[in-house]
PDB file of C-alpha atoms in Angstrom:
ATOM      1  CA  UNK A   1       7.768  -1.877   6.618  1.00 70.00           C
ATOM      2  CA  UNK A   2       7.772  -1.719   2.802  1.00 77.00           C
ATOM      3  CA  UNK A   3       8.926   1.897   2.818  1.00 74.00           C
ATOM      4  CA  UNK A   4      11.885   1.171   5.073  1.00 72.00           C
ATOM      5  CA  UNK A   5      12.917  -1.874   3.057  1.00 72.00           C
ATOM      6  CA  UNK A   6      12.635   0.038  -0.208  1.00 73.00           C
ATOM      7  CA  UNK A   7      14.771   2.890   1.107  1.00 70.00           C
ATOM      8  CA  UNK A   8      17.437   0.436   2.276  1.00 72.00           C
ATOM      9  CA  UNK A   9      17.926  -0.614  -1.353  1.00 71.00           C
ATOM     10  CA  UNK A  10      18.419   2.958  -2.552  1.00 70.00           C
ATOM     11  CA  UNK A  11      21.978   4.341  -2.680  1.00 69.00           C
ATOM     12  CA  UNK A  12      21.056   7.357  -0.518  1.00 66.00           C
ATOM     13  CA  UNK A  13      24.643   8.088   0.564  1.00 69.00           C
ATOM     14  CA  UNK A  14      25.681   8.542  -3.094  1.00 69.00           C
ATOM     15  CA  UNK A  15      22.827  10.860  -4.037  1.00 69.00           C
ATOM     16  CA  UNK A  16      22.895  14.635  -3.783  1.00 76.00           C
ATOM     17  CA  UNK A  17      20.738  16.087  -1.031  1.00 73.00           C
ATOM     18  CA  UNK A  18      18.465  17.895  -3.484  1.00 76.00           C
ATOM     19  CA  UNK A  19      17.290  14.565  -4.927  1.00 77.00           C
ATOM     20  CA  UNK A  20      16.327  12.981  -1.600  1.00 81.00           C
ATOM     21  CA  UNK A  21      12.663  14.066  -1.815  1.00 83.00           C
ATOM     22  CA  UNK A  22      12.432  12.289  -5.172  1.00 84.00           C
ATOM     23  CA  UNK A  23      13.911   9.135  -3.648  1.00 82.00           C
ATOM     24  CA  UNK A  24      11.474   9.366  -0.729  1.00 83.00           C
ATOM     25  CA  UNK A  25       8.558   9.864  -3.121  1.00 87.00           C
ATOM     26  CA  UNK A  26       9.603   6.879  -5.266  1.00 85.00           C
ATOM     27  CA  UNK A  27      10.036   4.724  -2.154  1.00 84.00           C
ATOM     28  CA  UNK A  28       6.557   5.766  -1.022  1.00 85.00           C
ATOM     29  CA  UNK A  29       5.060   4.786  -4.375  1.00 88.00           C
ATOM     30  CA  UNK A  30       6.700   1.365  -4.288  1.00 87.00           C
ATOM     31  CA  UNK A  31       5.653   0.843  -0.680  1.00 87.00           C
ATOM     32  CA  UNK A  32       2.069   1.857  -1.492  1.00 87.00           C
ATOM     33  CA  UNK A  33       1.824  -0.586  -4.390  1.00 91.00           C
ATOM     34  CA  UNK A  34       3.250  -3.437  -2.313  1.00 90.00           C
ATOM     35  CA  UNK A  35       1.024  -2.731   0.679  1.00 89.00           C
ATOM     36  CA  UNK A  36      -2.081  -2.464  -1.512  1.00 91.00           C
ATOM     37  CA  UNK A  37      -1.277  -5.711  -3.300  1.00 93.00           C
ATOM     38  CA  UNK A  38      -0.683  -7.634  -0.084  1.00 94.00           C
ATOM     39  CA  UNK A  39      -3.812  -6.385   1.682  1.00 94.00           C
ATOM     40  CA  UNK A  40      -6.233  -6.395  -1.281  1.00 96.00           C
ATOM     41  CA  UNK A  41      -7.556  -9.972  -0.786  1.00 97.00           C
ATOM     42  CA  UNK A  42      -8.440  -9.209   2.835  1.00 97.00           C
ATOM     43  CA  UNK A  43     -10.133  -5.995   1.734  1.00 96.00           C
ATOM     44  CA  UNK A  44     -12.215  -7.876  -0.851  1.00 97.00           C
ATOM     45  CA  UNK A  45     -13.354 -10.357   1.809  1.00 97.00           C
ATOM     46  CA  UNK A  46     -14.164  -7.566   4.285  1.00 97.00           C
ATOM     47  CA  UNK A  47     -16.125  -5.604   1.706  1.00 96.00           C
ATOM     48  CA  UNK A  48     -18.164  -8.623   0.614  1.00 97.00           C
ATOM     49  CA  UNK A  49     -19.017  -9.463   4.207  1.00 97.00           C
ATOM     50  CA  UNK A  50     -20.102  -5.877   4.877  1.00 97.00           C
ATOM     51  CA  UNK A  51     -22.187  -5.515   1.714  1.00 97.00           C
ATOM     52  CA  UNK A  52     -23.815  -8.962   1.750  1.00 97.00           C
ATOM     53  CA  UNK A  53     -23.974 -10.186   5.365  1.00 96.00           C
ATOM     54  CA  UNK A  54     -26.775 -12.631   4.557  1.00 97.00           C
ATOM     55  CA  UNK A  55     -24.642 -14.366   1.925  1.00 96.00           C
ATOM     56  CA  UNK A  56     -21.176 -14.191   3.497  1.00 96.00           C
ATOM     57  CA  UNK A  57     -21.257 -15.179   7.169  1.00 95.00           C
ATOM     58  CA  UNK A  58     -17.643 -16.049   8.033  1.00 96.00           C
ATOM     59  CA  UNK A  59     -14.236 -15.168   6.640  1.00 97.00           C
ATOM     60  CA  UNK A  60     -13.450 -18.728   5.602  1.00 97.00           C
ATOM     61  CA  UNK A  61     -16.841 -19.192   3.935  1.00 97.00           C
ATOM     62  CA  UNK A  62     -16.407 -15.904   2.083  1.00 97.00           C
ATOM     63  CA  UNK A  63     -12.965 -16.861   0.786  1.00 97.00           C
ATOM     64  CA  UNK A  64     -14.210 -20.282  -0.327  1.00 97.00           C
ATOM     65  CA  UNK A  65     -17.261 -18.825  -2.103  1.00 97.00           C
ATOM     66  CA  UNK A  66     -15.262 -16.174  -3.900  1.00 97.00           C
ATOM     67  CA  UNK A  67     -12.643 -18.681  -5.065  1.00 97.00           C
ATOM     68  CA  UNK A  68     -15.214 -21.326  -6.081  1.00 97.00           C
ATOM     69  CA  UNK A  69     -17.619 -18.995  -7.880  1.00 97.00           C
ATOM     70  CA  UNK A  70     -15.319 -16.358  -9.333  1.00 97.00           C
ATOM     71  CA  UNK A  71     -11.799 -17.764  -9.229  1.00 97.00           C
ATOM     72  CA  UNK A  72      -8.568 -16.432  -7.703  1.00 96.00           C
ATOM     73  CA  UNK A  73      -8.586 -13.225  -9.788  1.00 96.00           C
ATOM     74  CA  UNK A  74     -11.662 -12.057  -7.890  1.00 97.00           C
ATOM     75  CA  UNK A  75      -9.489 -11.610  -4.809  1.00 97.00           C
ATOM     76  CA  UNK A  76      -7.766  -8.738  -6.646  1.00 95.00           C
ATOM     77  CA  UNK A  77     -10.941  -6.942  -7.688  1.00 94.00           C
ATOM     78  CA  UNK A  78     -10.413  -3.201  -7.375  1.00 94.00           C
ATOM     79  CA  UNK A  79      -6.641  -3.418  -7.013  1.00 95.00           C
ATOM     80  CA  UNK A  80      -5.793  -0.798  -9.637  1.00 94.00           C
ATOM     81  CA  UNK A  81      -7.983   2.018  -8.226  1.00 92.00           C
ATOM     82  CA  UNK A  82      -6.807   1.191  -4.724  1.00 91.00           C
ATOM     83  CA  UNK A  83      -3.155   1.262  -5.796  1.00 89.00           C
ATOM     84  CA  UNK A  84      -3.616   4.597  -7.531  1.00 88.00           C
ATOM     85  CA  UNK A  85      -5.228   6.152  -4.479  1.00 87.00           C
ATOM     86  CA  UNK A  86      -3.016   4.621  -1.803  1.00 83.00           C
ATOM     87  CA  UNK A  87       0.302   4.984  -3.592  1.00 86.00           C
ATOM     88  CA  UNK A  88      -0.082   8.712  -4.058  1.00 87.00           C
ATOM     89  CA  UNK A  89      -1.178   9.170  -0.434  1.00 86.00           C
ATOM     90  CA  UNK A  90       1.715   7.049   0.844  1.00 84.00           C
ATOM     91  CA  UNK A  91       4.265   8.756  -1.393  1.00 88.00           C
ATOM     92  CA  UNK A  92       3.188  12.236  -0.334  1.00 89.00           C
ATOM     93  CA  UNK A  93       2.973  11.316   3.345  1.00 88.00           C
ATOM     94  CA  UNK A  94       6.443   9.740   3.426  1.00 86.00           C
ATOM     95  CA  UNK A  95       7.990  12.600   1.456  1.00 88.00           C
ATOM     96  CA  UNK A  96       6.547  15.232   3.800  1.00 91.00           C
ATOM     97  CA  UNK A  97       7.526  13.180   6.862  1.00 89.00           C
ATOM     98  CA  UNK A  98      11.116  12.764   5.683  1.00 86.00           C
ATOM     99  CA  UNK A  99      11.414  16.471   4.850  1.00 86.00           C
ATOM    100  CA  UNK A 100      10.041  17.558   8.223  1.00 91.00           C
ATOM    101  CA  UNK A 101      12.332  15.150  10.077  1.00 87.00           C
ATOM    102  CA  UNK A 102      15.289  16.296   8.005  1.00 82.00           C
ATOM    103  CA  UNK A 103      14.542  19.958   8.748  1.00 81.00           C
ATOM    104  CA  UNK A 104      14.197  19.295  12.484  1.00 82.00           C
ATOM    105  CA  UNK A 105      17.473  17.383  12.648  1.00 76.00           C
ATOM    106  CA  UNK A 106      19.379  20.215  10.949  1.00 63.00           C
ATOM    107  CA  UNK A 107      18.418  22.797  13.553  1.00 49.00           C
TER     108      UNK A 107
END
């Protein structure tokens, strides 16, 4: 979703074909950062429930405890390492995908 929306905002029709992999890579990076940021709070809750099942029983209780005891910033714990890992994976995957699809459509 984020990748497609990012690419829609790029002037692809005005860019030389040789630069398309760079555009795809940049779109993948942006999409990876956005996806990581949106899903990070849910990942924090999931991780806490898995690591401390005796303390965090339900999703709602976990969210309330985290917010009450640690504040809203705790919901973004680990965001930077996750962004670094996921953005590079997403960027490479989308770039390879676009190149393969482009090569198949030319033949």
